[in-house]
Amino acid sequence: MNALFKALNDETRRQIIDLLKEKDRNAGEIADHFNISKPSISHHLDILKRADLITSEKKGQFVEYSLNTSILEDLLTWILTLKK
């Protein structure tokens, strides 16, 4: 849970999640939406992967990133239990 909250604590990572909500993308497509270096984007993607918020799959010469919605469902379920 700590890795999840750490990952969500950064605006750039939340924006990456929003991009992946629209469709799966490779790192270059994600980087095109930001004015930061590609190594920085890779760092953010790594943090999101470690938090299990995104998954990656090698497709040809590219790695495609996808949103892992099941972890978000688990988070929402946990948050809702706090209300009881």
PDB file of N, CA, C and O in Angstrom:
ATOM      1  N   MET A   1       0.828  -1.192   0.000  1.00  0.00           N
ATOM      2  CA  MET A   1       0.000   0.000   0.000  1.00  0.00           C
ATOM      3  C   MET A   1       0.871   1.253   0.000  1.00  0.00           C
ATOM      4  O   MET A   1       0.514   2.232  -0.624  1.00  0.00           O
ATOM      5  N   ASN A   2       2.021   1.215   0.688  1.00  0.00           N
ATOM      6  CA  ASN A   2       2.894   2.388   0.742  1.00  0.00           C
ATOM      7  C   ASN A   2       3.416   2.768  -0.635  1.00  0.00           C
ATOM      8  O   ASN A   2       3.471   3.949  -0.972  1.00  0.00           O
ATOM      9  N   ALA A   3       3.805   1.764  -1.423  1.00  0.00           N
ATOM     10  CA  ALA A   3       4.300   2.034  -2.782  1.00  0.00           C
ATOM     11  C   ALA A   3       3.205   2.643  -3.633  1.00  0.00           C
ATOM     12  O   ALA A   3       3.460   3.530  -4.460  1.00  0.00           O
ATOM     13  N   LEU A   4       1.979   2.211  -3.415  1.00  0.00           N
ATOM     14  CA  LEU A   4       0.842   2.742  -4.159  1.00  0.00           C
ATOM     15  C   LEU A   4       0.631   4.221  -3.855  1.00  0.00           C
ATOM     16  O   LEU A   4       0.520   5.047  -4.766  1.00  0.00           O
ATOM     17  N   PHE A   5       0.638   4.571  -2.573  1.00  0.00           N
ATOM     18  CA  PHE A   5       0.448   5.971  -2.209  1.00  0.00           C
ATOM     19  C   PHE A   5       1.627   6.836  -2.646  1.00  0.00           C
ATOM     20  O   PHE A   5       1.438   7.974  -3.068  1.00  0.00           O
ATOM     21  N   LYS A   6       2.840   6.296  -2.567  1.00  0.00           N
ATOM     22  CA  LYS A   6       4.011   7.035  -3.047  1.00  0.00           C
ATOM     23  C   LYS A   6       3.874   7.319  -4.538  1.00  0.00           C
ATOM     24  O   LYS A   6       4.151   8.425  -5.002  1.00  0.00           O
ATOM     25  N   ALA A   7       3.431   6.326  -5.288  1.00  0.00           N
ATOM     26  CA  ALA A   7       3.278   6.495  -6.735  1.00  0.00           C
ATOM     27  C   ALA A   7       2.215   7.538  -7.063  1.00  0.00           C
ATOM     28  O   ALA A   7       2.390   8.348  -7.972  1.00  0.00           O
ATOM     29  N   LEU A   8       1.147   7.538  -6.324  1.00  0.00           N
ATOM     30  CA  LEU A   8       0.047   8.477  -6.591  1.00  0.00           C
ATOM     31  C   LEU A   8       0.327   9.883  -6.063  1.00  0.00           C
ATOM     32  O   LEU A   8      -0.396  10.824  -6.398  1.00  0.00           O
ATOM     33  N   ASN A   9       1.375  10.032  -5.275  1.00  0.00           N
ATOM     34  CA  ASN A   9       1.700  11.317  -4.664  1.00  0.00           C
ATOM     35  C   ASN A   9       2.324  12.317  -5.640  1.00  0.00           C
ATOM     36  O   ASN A   9       2.475  13.483  -5.306  1.00  0.00           O
ATOM     37  N   ASP A  10       2.663  11.885  -6.837  1.00  0.00           N
ATOM     38  CA  ASP A  10       3.350  12.750  -7.793  1.00  0.00           C
ATOM     39  C   ASP A  10       2.426  13.120  -8.953  1.00  0.00           C
ATOM     40  O   ASP A  10       1.786  12.246  -9.552  1.00  0.00           O
ATOM     41  N   GLU A  11       2.373  14.401  -9.282  1.00  0.00           N
ATOM     42  CA  GLU A  11       1.490  14.895 -10.348  1.00  0.00           C
ATOM     43  C   GLU A  11       1.816  14.266 -11.702  1.00  0.00           C
ATOM     44  O   GLU A  11       0.915  13.895 -12.461  1.00  0.00           O
ATOM     45  N   THR A  12       3.087  14.136 -12.021  1.00  0.00           N
ATOM     46  CA  THR A  12       3.471  13.541 -13.312  1.00  0.00           C
ATOM     47  C   THR A  12       2.971  12.112 -13.408  1.00  0.00           C
ATOM     48  O   THR A  12       2.422  11.697 -14.437  1.00  0.00           O
ATOM     49  N   ARG A  13       3.099  11.351 -12.338  1.00  0.00           N
ATOM     50  CA  ARG A  13       2.638   9.963 -12.361  1.00  0.00           C
ATOM     51  C   ARG A  13       1.117   9.898 -12.468  1.00  0.00           C
ATOM     52  O   ARG A  13       0.577   9.030 -13.164  1.00  0.00           O
ATOM     53  N   ARG A  14       0.418  10.814 -11.836  1.00  0.00           N
ATOM     54  CA  ARG A  14      -1.051  10.849 -11.988  1.00  0.00           C
ATOM     55  C   ARG A  14      -1.429  11.194 -13.424  1.00  0.00           C
ATOM     56  O   ARG A  14      -2.392  10.643 -13.971  1.00  0.00           O
ATOM     57  N   GLN A  15      -0.673  12.078 -14.062  1.00  0.00           N
ATOM     58  CA  GLN A  15      -0.930  12.407 -15.467  1.00  0.00           C
ATOM     59  C   GLN A  15      -0.649  11.211 -16.372  1.00  0.00           C
ATOM     60  O   GLN A  15      -1.372  10.981 -17.345  1.00  0.00           O
ATOM     61  N   ILE A  16       0.390  10.445 -16.064  1.00  0.00           N
ATOM     62  CA  ILE A  16       0.675   9.237 -16.843  1.00  0.00           C
ATOM     63  C   ILE A  16      -0.495   8.255 -16.716  1.00  0.00           C
ATOM     64  O   ILE A  16      -0.925   7.651 -17.708  1.00  0.00           O
ATOM     65  N   ILE A  17      -1.015   8.099 -15.517  1.00  0.00           N
ATOM     66  CA  ILE A  17      -2.172   7.224 -15.318  1.00  0.00           C
ATOM     67  C   ILE A  17      -3.347   7.706 -16.159  1.00  0.00           C
ATOM     68  O   ILE A  17      -4.039   6.908 -16.796  1.00  0.00           O
ATOM     69  N   ASP A  18      -3.580   9.024 -16.184  1.00  0.00           N
ATOM     70  CA  ASP A  18      -4.663   9.576 -17.013  1.00  0.00           C
ATOM     71  C   ASP A  18      -4.453   9.261 -18.494  1.00  0.00           C
ATOM     72  O   ASP A  18      -5.403   8.940 -19.203  1.00  0.00           O
ATOM     73  N   LEU A  19      -3.208   9.353 -18.966  1.00  0.00           N
ATOM     74  CA  LEU A  19      -2.915   9.020 -20.361  1.00  0.00           C
ATOM     75  C   LEU A  19      -3.209   7.552 -20.645  1.00  0.00           C
ATOM     76  O   LEU A  19      -3.788   7.206 -21.686  1.00  0.00           O
ATOM     77  N   LEU A  20      -2.818   6.696 -19.731  1.00  0.00           N
ATOM     78  CA  LEU A  20      -3.025   5.262 -19.931  1.00  0.00           C
ATOM     79  C   LEU A  20      -4.481   4.861 -19.760  1.00  0.00           C
ATOM     80  O   LEU A  20      -4.892   3.802 -20.221  1.00  0.00           O
ATOM     81  N   LYS A  21      -5.245   5.722 -19.108  1.00  0.00           N
ATOM     82  CA  LYS A  21      -6.685   5.480 -18.993  1.00  0.00           C
ATOM     83  C   LYS A  21      -7.330   5.543 -20.379  1.00  0.00           C
ATOM     84  O   LYS A  21      -8.259   4.797 -20.670  1.00  0.00           O
ATOM     85  N   GLU A  22      -6.800   6.431 -21.237  1.00  0.00           N
ATOM     86  CA  GLU A  22      -7.329   6.589 -22.594  1.00  0.00           C
ATOM     87  C   GLU A  22      -6.991   5.396 -23.473  1.00  0.00           C
ATOM     88  O   GLU A  22      -7.837   4.891 -24.200  1.00  0.00           O
ATOM     89  N   LYS A  23      -5.708   4.961 -23.431  1.00  0.00           N
ATOM     90  CA  LYS A  23      -5.255   3.822 -24.238  1.00  0.00           C
ATOM     91  C   LYS A  23      -3.853   3.420 -23.809  1.00  0.00           C
ATOM     92  O   LYS A  23      -3.143   4.189 -23.160  1.00  0.00           O
ATOM     93  N   ASP A  24      -3.465   2.208 -24.178  1.00  0.00           N
ATOM     94  CA  ASP A  24      -2.106   1.737 -23.905  1.00  0.00           C
ATOM     95  C   ASP A  24      -1.124   2.544 -24.748  1.00  0.00           C
ATOM     96  O   ASP A  24      -1.437   2.925 -25.872  1.00  0.00           O
ATOM     97  N   ARG A  25       0.052   2.794 -24.196  1.00  0.00           N
ATOM     98  CA  ARG A  25       1.056   3.608 -24.898  1.00  0.00           C
ATOM     99  C   ARG A  25       2.456   3.079 -24.598  1.00  0.00           C
ATOM    100  O   ARG A  25       2.690   2.488 -23.559  1.00  0.00           O
ATOM    101  N   ASN A  26       3.394   3.369 -25.508  1.00  0.00           N
ATOM    102  CA  ASN A  26       4.795   3.053 -25.226  1.00  0.00           C
ATOM    103  C   ASN A  26       5.436   4.268 -24.555  1.00  0.00           C
ATOM    104  O   ASN A  26       4.828   5.339 -24.479  1.00  0.00           O
ATOM    105  N   ALA A  27       6.659   4.099 -24.076  1.00  0.00           N
ATOM    106  CA  ALA A  27       7.323   5.171 -23.314  1.00  0.00           C
ATOM    107  C   ALA A  27       7.500   6.440 -24.137  1.00  0.00           C
ATOM    108  O   ALA A  27       7.343   7.546 -23.620  1.00  0.00           O
ATOM    109  N   GLY A  28       7.814   6.298 -25.427  1.00  0.00           N
ATOM    110  CA  GLY A  28       7.968   7.470 -26.289  1.00  0.00           C
ATOM    111  C   GLY A  28       6.680   8.252 -26.423  1.00  0.00           C
ATOM    112  O   GLY A  28       6.684   9.486 -26.392  1.00  0.00           O
ATOM    113  N   GLU A  29       5.562   7.547 -26.574  1.00  0.00           N
ATOM    114  CA  GLU A  29       4.263   8.217 -26.671  1.00  0.00           C
ATOM    115  C   GLU A  29       3.922   8.931 -25.372  1.00  0.00           C
ATOM    116  O   GLU A  29       3.360  10.026 -25.385  1.00  0.00           O
ATOM    117  N   ILE A  30       4.272   8.317 -24.260  1.00  0.00           N
ATOM    118  CA  ILE A  30       4.026   8.955 -22.964  1.00  0.00           C
ATOM    119  C   ILE A  30       4.912  10.189 -22.818  1.00  0.00           C
ATOM    120  O   ILE A  30       4.447  11.266 -22.440  1.00  0.00           O
ATOM    121  N   ALA A  31       6.189  10.049 -23.164  1.00  0.00           N
ATOM    122  CA  ALA A  31       7.146  11.157 -23.028  1.00  0.00           C
ATOM    123  C   ALA A  31       6.753  12.356 -23.877  1.00  0.00           C
ATOM    124  O   ALA A  31       7.020  13.506 -23.490  1.00  0.00           O
ATOM    125  N   ASP A  32       6.100  12.117 -25.014  1.00  0.00           N
ATOM    126  CA  ASP A  32       5.678  13.210 -25.893  1.00  0.00           C
ATOM    127  C   ASP A  32       4.711  14.176 -25.218  1.00  0.00           C
ATOM    128  O   ASP A  32       4.565  15.317 -25.645  1.00  0.00           O
ATOM    129  N   HIS A  33       4.070  13.747 -24.155  1.00  0.00           N
ATOM    130  CA  HIS A  33       3.091  14.585 -23.458  1.00  0.00           C
ATOM    131  C   HIS A  33       3.706  15.423 -22.329  1.00  0.00           C
ATOM    132  O   HIS A  33       2.997  16.168 -21.658  1.00  0.00           O
ATOM    133  N   PHE A  34       5.015  15.276 -22.132  1.00  0.00           N
ATOM    134  CA  PHE A  34       5.669  15.960 -21.016  1.00  0.00           C
ATOM    135  C   PHE A  34       6.901  16.718 -21.484  1.00  0.00           C
ATOM    136  O   PHE A  34       7.509  16.366 -22.482  1.00  0.00           O
ATOM    137  N   ASN A  35       7.244  17.720 -20.724  1.00  0.00           N
ATOM    138  CA  ASN A  35       8.433  18.518 -21.012  1.00  0.00           C
ATOM    139  C   ASN A  35       9.548  18.139 -20.036  1.00  0.00           C
ATOM    140  O   ASN A  35      10.153  19.006 -19.402  1.00  0.00           O
ATOM    141  N   ILE A  36       9.762  16.836 -19.884  1.00  0.00           N
ATOM    142  CA  ILE A  36      10.840  16.342 -19.031  1.00  0.00           C
ATOM    143  C   ILE A  36      11.604  15.274 -19.807  1.00  0.00           C
ATOM    144  O   ILE A  36      11.131  14.781 -20.831  1.00  0.00           O
ATOM    145  N   SER A  37      12.775  14.901 -19.312  1.00  0.00           N
ATOM    146  CA  SER A  37      13.640  13.966 -20.037  1.00  0.00           C
ATOM    147  C   SER A  37      13.033  12.556 -20.078  1.00  0.00           C
ATOM    148  O   SER A  37      12.252  12.171 -19.205  1.00  0.00           O
ATOM    149  N   LYS A  38      13.450  11.811 -21.081  1.00  0.00           N
ATOM    150  CA  LYS A  38      12.981  10.428 -21.199  1.00  0.00           C
ATOM    151  C   LYS A  38      13.452   9.564 -20.028  1.00  0.00           C
ATOM    152  O   LYS A  38      12.688   8.726 -19.549  1.00  0.00           O
ATOM    153  N   PRO A  39      14.682   9.758 -19.525  1.00  0.00           N
ATOM    154  CA  PRO A  39      15.059   8.995 -18.319  1.00  0.00           C
ATOM    155  C   PRO A  39      14.149   9.301 -17.119  1.00  0.00           C
ATOM    156  O   PRO A  39      13.854   8.399 -16.334  1.00  0.00           O
ATOM    157  N   SER A  40      13.687  10.539 -17.012  1.00  0.00           N
ATOM    158  CA  SER A  40      12.750  10.879 -15.928  1.00  0.00           C
ATOM    159  C   SER A  40      11.428  10.160 -16.113  1.00  0.00           C
ATOM    160  O   SER A  40      10.840   9.652 -15.146  1.00  0.00           O
ATOM    161  N   ILE A  41      10.956  10.082 -17.352  1.00  0.00           N
ATOM    162  CA  ILE A  41       9.714   9.352 -17.645  1.00  0.00           C
ATOM    163  C   ILE A  41       9.904   7.880 -17.279  1.00  0.00           C
ATOM    164  O   ILE A  41       9.028   7.265 -16.653  1.00  0.00           O
ATOM    165  N   SER A  42      11.049   7.312 -17.641  1.00  0.00           N
ATOM    166  CA  SER A  42      11.332   5.913 -17.303  1.00  0.00           C
ATOM    167  C   SER A  42      11.312   5.694 -15.798  1.00  0.00           C
ATOM    168  O   SER A  42      10.809   4.672 -15.318  1.00  0.00           O
ATOM    169  N   HIS A  43      11.849   6.645 -15.055  1.00  0.00           N
ATOM    170  CA  HIS A  43      11.845   6.563 -13.590  1.00  0.00           C
ATOM    171  C   HIS A  43      10.407   6.546 -13.065  1.00  0.00           C
ATOM    172  O   HIS A  43      10.052   5.729 -12.208  1.00  0.00           O
ATOM    173  N   HIS A  44       9.570   7.443 -13.584  1.00  0.00           N
ATOM    174  CA  HIS A  44       8.163   7.492 -13.165  1.00  0.00           C
ATOM    175  C   HIS A  44       7.451   6.185 -13.528  1.00  0.00           C
ATOM    176  O   HIS A  44       6.668   5.659 -12.722  1.00  0.00           O
ATOM    177  N   LEU A  45       7.717   5.654 -14.721  1.00  0.00           N
ATOM    178  CA  LEU A  45       7.096   4.399 -15.132  1.00  0.00           C
ATOM    179  C   LEU A  45       7.524   3.253 -14.218  1.00  0.00           C
ATOM    180  O   LEU A  45       6.707   2.405 -13.851  1.00  0.00           O
ATOM    181  N   ASP A  46       8.782   3.261 -13.808  1.00  0.00           N
ATOM    182  CA  ASP A  46       9.281   2.229 -12.911  1.00  0.00           C
ATOM    183  C   ASP A  46       8.567   2.277 -11.558  1.00  0.00           C
ATOM    184  O   ASP A  46       8.189   1.240 -11.009  1.00  0.00           O
ATOM    185  N   ILE A  47       8.369   3.467 -11.035  1.00  0.00           N
ATOM    186  CA  ILE A  47       7.666   3.626  -9.755  1.00  0.00           C
ATOM    187  C   ILE A  47       6.219   3.146  -9.887  1.00  0.00           C
ATOM    188  O   ILE A  47       5.707   2.442  -9.013  1.00  0.00           O
ATOM    189  N   LEU A  48       5.577   3.484 -11.003  1.00  0.00           N
ATOM    190  CA  LEU A  48       4.202   3.035 -11.226  1.00  0.00           C
ATOM    191  C   LEU A  48       4.135   1.519 -11.366  1.00  0.00           C
ATOM    192  O   LEU A  48       3.192   0.886 -10.868  1.00  0.00           O
ATOM    193  N   LYS A  49       5.131   0.921 -12.012  1.00  0.00           N
ATOM    194  CA  LYS A  49       5.168  -0.538 -12.143  1.00  0.00           C
ATOM    195  C   LYS A  49       5.383  -1.212 -10.795  1.00  0.00           C
ATOM    196  O   LYS A  49       4.725  -2.203 -10.482  1.00  0.00           O
ATOM    197  N   ARG A  50       6.290  -0.671  -9.990  1.00  0.00           N
ATOM    198  CA  ARG A  50       6.555  -1.256  -8.669  1.00  0.00           C
ATOM    199  C   ARG A  50       5.327  -1.173  -7.765  1.00  0.00           C
ATOM    200  O   ARG A  50       5.129  -2.012  -6.896  1.00  0.00           O
ATOM    201  N   ALA A  51       4.502  -0.159  -7.981  1.00  0.00           N
ATOM    202  CA  ALA A  51       3.265  -0.016  -7.216  1.00  0.00           C
ATOM    203  C   ALA A  51       2.139  -0.853  -7.822  1.00  0.00           C
ATOM    204  O   ALA A  51       1.028  -0.877  -7.291  1.00  0.00           O
ATOM    205  N   ASP A  52       2.428  -1.516  -8.915  1.00  0.00           N
ATOM    206  CA  ASP A  52       1.468  -2.377  -9.623  1.00  0.00           C
ATOM    207  C   ASP A  52       0.306  -1.582 -10.231  1.00  0.00           C
ATOM    208  O   ASP A  52      -0.754  -2.129 -10.490  1.00  0.00           O
ATOM    209  N   LEU A  53       0.524  -0.282 -10.439  1.00  0.00           N
ATOM    210  CA  LEU A  53      -0.511   0.546 -11.067  1.00  0.00           C
ATOM    211  C   LEU A  53      -0.524   0.380 -12.584  1.00  0.00           C
ATOM    212  O   LEU A  53      -1.547   0.630 -13.223  1.00  0.00           O
ATOM    213  N   ILE A  54       0.617   0.000 -13.149  1.00  0.00           N
ATOM    214  CA  ILE A  54       0.695  -0.230 -14.583  1.00  0.00           C
ATOM    215  C   ILE A  54       1.416  -1.551 -14.834  1.00  0.00           C
ATOM    216  O   ILE A  54       2.144  -2.047 -13.971  1.00  0.00           O
ATOM    217  N   THR A  55       1.189  -2.089 -16.025  1.00  0.00           N
ATOM    218  CA  THR A  55       1.896  -3.280 -16.468  1.00  0.00           C
ATOM    219  C   THR A  55       2.606  -2.939 -17.767  1.00  0.00           C
ATOM    220  O   THR A  55       2.271  -1.944 -18.428  1.00  0.00           O
ATOM    221  N   SER A  56       3.576  -3.758 -18.124  1.00  0.00           N
ATOM    222  CA  SER A  56       4.296  -3.522 -19.371  1.00  0.00           C
ATOM    223  C   SER A  56       4.391  -4.827 -20.147  1.00  0.00           C
ATOM    224  O   SER A  56       4.436  -5.911 -19.559  1.00  0.00           O
ATOM    225  N   GLU A  57       4.397  -4.682 -21.470  1.00  0.00           N
ATOM    226  CA  GLU A  57       4.509  -5.840 -22.349  1.00  0.00           C
ATOM    227  C   GLU A  57       5.354  -5.461 -23.554  1.00  0.00           C
ATOM    228  O   GLU A  57       5.108  -4.426 -24.181  1.00  0.00           O
ATOM    229  N   LYS A  58       6.338  -6.281 -23.833  1.00  0.00           N
ATOM    230  CA  LYS A  58       7.216  -6.049 -24.989  1.00  0.00           C
ATOM    231  C   LYS A  58       6.433  -6.375 -26.259  1.00  0.00           C
ATOM    232  O   LYS A  58       5.878  -7.451 -26.402  1.00  0.00           O
ATOM    233  N   LYS A  59       6.362  -5.391 -27.165  1.00  0.00           N
ATOM    234  CA  LYS A  59       5.695  -5.575 -28.454  1.00  0.00           C
ATOM    235  C   LYS A  59       6.651  -5.098 -29.533  1.00  0.00           C
ATOM    236  O   LYS A  59       6.792  -3.893 -29.741  1.00  0.00           O
ATOM    237  N   GLY A  60       7.325  -6.046 -30.169  1.00  0.00           N
ATOM    238  CA  GLY A  60       8.336  -5.681 -31.159  1.00  0.00           C
ATOM    239  C   GLY A  60       9.496  -5.004 -30.459  1.00  0.00           C
ATOM    240  O   GLY A  60      10.028  -5.513 -29.482  1.00  0.00           O
ATOM    241  N   GLN A  61       9.861  -3.830 -30.971  1.00  0.00           N
ATOM    242  CA  GLN A  61      10.977  -3.107 -30.364  1.00  0.00           C
ATOM    243  C   GLN A  61      10.542  -2.159 -29.249  1.00  0.00           C
ATOM    244  O   GLN A  61      11.369  -1.495 -28.637  1.00  0.00           O
ATOM    245  N   PHE A  62       9.246  -2.092 -28.987  1.00  0.00           N
ATOM    246  CA  PHE A  62       8.716  -1.176 -27.972  1.00  0.00           C
ATOM    247  C   PHE A  62       8.169  -1.939 -26.775  1.00  0.00           C
ATOM    248  O   PHE A  62       7.779  -3.093 -26.878  1.00  0.00           O
ATOM    249  N   VAL A  63       8.119  -1.256 -25.653  1.00  0.00           N
ATOM    250  CA  VAL A  63       7.446  -1.767 -24.461  1.00  0.00           C
ATOM    251  C   VAL A  63       6.172  -0.956 -24.316  1.00  0.00           C
ATOM    252  O   VAL A  63       6.210   0.273 -24.252  1.00  0.00           O
ATOM    253  N   GLU A  64       5.038  -1.644 -24.288  1.00  0.00           N
ATOM    254  CA  GLU A  64       3.751  -0.963 -24.179  1.00  0.00           C
ATOM    255  C   GLU A  64       3.276  -1.025 -22.727  1.00  0.00           C
ATOM    256  O   GLU A  64       3.331  -2.075 -22.081  1.00  0.00           O
ATOM    257  N   TYR A  65       2.816   0.101 -22.240  1.00  0.00           N
ATOM    258  CA  TYR A  65       2.354   0.213 -20.860  1.00  0.00           C
ATOM    259  C   TYR A  65       0.839   0.280 -20.832  1.00  0.00           C
ATOM    260  O   TYR A  65       0.216   0.929 -21.669  1.00  0.00           O
ATOM    261  N   SER A  66       0.263  -0.400 -19.836  1.00  0.00           N
ATOM    262  CA  SER A  66      -1.188  -0.455 -19.661  1.00  0.00           C
ATOM    263  C   SER A  66      -1.525  -0.151 -18.208  1.00  0.00           C
ATOM    264  O   SER A  66      -0.743  -0.453 -17.300  1.00  0.00           O
ATOM    265  N   LEU A  67      -2.702   0.388 -18.010  1.00  0.00           N
ATOM    266  CA  LEU A  67      -3.199   0.665 -16.668  1.00  0.00           C
ATOM    267  C   LEU A  67      -3.693  -0.634 -16.037  1.00  0.00           C
ATOM    268  O   LEU A  67      -4.386  -1.414 -16.682  1.00  0.00           O
ATOM    269  N   ASN A  68      -3.310  -0.886 -14.801  1.00  0.00           N
ATOM    270  CA  ASN A  68      -3.776  -2.051 -14.057  1.00  0.00           C
ATOM    271  C   ASN A  68      -4.957  -1.613 -13.197  1.00  0.00           C
ATOM    272  O   ASN A  68      -4.762  -1.103 -12.092  1.00  0.00           O
ATOM    273  N   THR A  69      -6.155  -1.805 -13.703  1.00  0.00           N
ATOM    274  CA  THR A  69      -7.338  -1.305 -12.999  1.00  0.00           C
ATOM    275  C   THR A  69      -7.669  -2.117 -11.755  1.00  0.00           C
ATOM    276  O   THR A  69      -8.306  -1.598 -10.847  1.00  0.00           O
ATOM    277  N   SER A  70      -7.207  -3.359 -11.666  1.00  0.00           N
ATOM    278  CA  SER A  70      -7.551  -4.166 -10.495  1.00  0.00           C
ATOM    279  C   SER A  70      -6.942  -3.590  -9.218  1.00  0.00           C
ATOM    280  O   SER A  70      -7.567  -3.636  -8.156  1.00  0.00           O
ATOM    281  N   ILE A  71      -5.747  -3.042  -9.297  1.00  0.00           N
ATOM    282  CA  ILE A  71      -5.134  -2.447  -8.100  1.00  0.00           C
ATOM    283  C   ILE A  71      -5.912  -1.195  -7.668  1.00  0.00           C
ATOM    284  O   ILE A  71      -6.062  -0.919  -6.482  1.00  0.00           O
ATOM    285  N   LEU A  72      -6.451  -0.459  -8.628  1.00  0.00           N
ATOM    286  CA  LEU A  72      -7.256   0.714  -8.296  1.00  0.00           C
ATOM    287  C   LEU A  72      -8.573   0.297  -7.645  1.00  0.00           C
ATOM    288  O   LEU A  72      -9.043   0.953  -6.711  1.00  0.00           O
ATOM    289  N   GLU A  73      -9.134  -0.800  -8.113  1.00  0.00           N
ATOM    290  CA  GLU A  73     -10.355  -1.322  -7.489  1.00  0.00           C
ATOM    291  C   GLU A  73     -10.071  -1.746  -6.049  1.00  0.00           C
ATOM    292  O   GLU A  73     -10.876  -1.481  -5.151  1.00  0.00           O
ATOM    293  N   ASP A  74      -8.918  -2.398  -5.835  1.00  0.00           N
ATOM    294  CA  ASP A  74      -8.535  -2.795  -4.477  1.00  0.00           C
ATOM    295  C   ASP A  74      -8.373  -1.578  -3.574  1.00  0.00           C
ATOM    296  O   ASP A  74      -8.793  -1.588  -2.420  1.00  0.00           O
ATOM    297  N   LEU A  75      -7.760  -0.519  -4.100  1.00  0.00           N
ATOM    298  CA  LEU A  75      -7.575   0.708  -3.330  1.00  0.00           C
ATOM    299  C   LEU A  75      -8.926   1.323  -2.953  1.00  0.00           C
ATOM    300  O   LEU A  75      -9.143   1.702  -1.797  1.00  0.00           O
ATOM    301  N   LEU A  76      -9.826   1.398  -3.913  1.00  0.00           N
ATOM    302  CA  LEU A  76     -11.153   1.964  -3.634  1.00  0.00           C
ATOM    303  C   LEU A  76     -11.904   1.134  -2.605  1.00  0.00           C
ATOM    304  O   LEU A  76     -12.558   1.690  -1.704  1.00  0.00           O
ATOM    305  N   THR A  77     -11.811  -0.171  -2.702  1.00  0.00           N
ATOM    306  CA  THR A  77     -12.461  -1.042  -1.728  1.00  0.00           C
ATOM    307  C   THR A  77     -11.916  -0.783  -0.335  1.00  0.00           C
ATOM    308  O   THR A  77     -12.666  -0.662   0.629  1.00  0.00           O
ATOM    309  N   TRP A  78     -10.584  -0.659  -0.234  1.00  0.00           N
ATOM    310  CA  TRP A  78      -9.964  -0.387   1.063  1.00  0.00           C
ATOM    311  C   TRP A  78     -10.422   0.963   1.603  1.00  0.00           C
ATOM    312  O   TRP A  78     -10.746   1.088   2.792  1.00  0.00           O
ATOM    313  N   ILE A  79     -10.462   1.980   0.753  1.00  0.00           N
ATOM    314  CA  ILE A  79     -10.884   3.316   1.201  1.00  0.00           C
ATOM    315  C   ILE A  79     -12.319   3.279   1.688  1.00  0.00           C
ATOM    316  O   ILE A  79     -12.657   3.876   2.724  1.00  0.00           O
ATOM    317  N   LEU A  80     -13.162   2.539   0.984  1.00  0.00           N
ATOM    318  CA  LEU A  80     -14.565   2.459   1.399  1.00  0.00           C
ATOM    319  C   LEU A  80     -14.713   1.749   2.748  1.00  0.00           C
ATOM    320  O   LEU A  80     -15.646   2.046   3.499  1.00  0.00           O
ATOM    321  N   THR A  81     -13.828   0.819   3.083  1.00  0.00           N
ATOM    322  CA  THR A  81     -13.912   0.150   4.376  1.00  0.00           C
ATOM    323  C   THR A  81     -13.588   1.119   5.518  1.00  0.00           C
ATOM    324  O   THR A  81     -14.022   0.899   6.643  1.00  0.00           O
ATOM    325  N   LEU A  82     -12.853   2.164   5.233  1.00  0.00           N
ATOM    326  CA  LEU A  82     -12.540   3.150   6.270  1.00  0.00           C
ATOM    327  C   LEU A  82     -13.773   3.923   6.708  1.00  0.00           C
ATOM    328  O   LEU A  82     -13.819   4.460   7.814  1.00  0.00           O
ATOM    329  N   LYS A  83     -14.747   3.978   5.824  1.00  0.00           N
ATOM    330  CA  LYS A  83     -15.963   4.741   6.098  1.00  0.00           C
ATOM    331  C   LYS A  83     -16.882   4.025   7.079  1.00  0.00           C
ATOM    332  O   LYS A  83     -17.697   4.638   7.729  1.00  0.00           O
ATOM    333  N   LYS A  84     -16.714   2.711   7.222  1.00  0.00           N
ATOM    334  CA  LYS A  84     -17.607   1.922   8.076  1.00  0.00           C
ATOM    335  C   LYS A  84     -17.254   2.035   9.527  1.00  0.00           C
ATOM    336  O   LYS A  84     -16.199   2.208   9.954  1.00  0.00           O
TER     337      LYS A  84
END
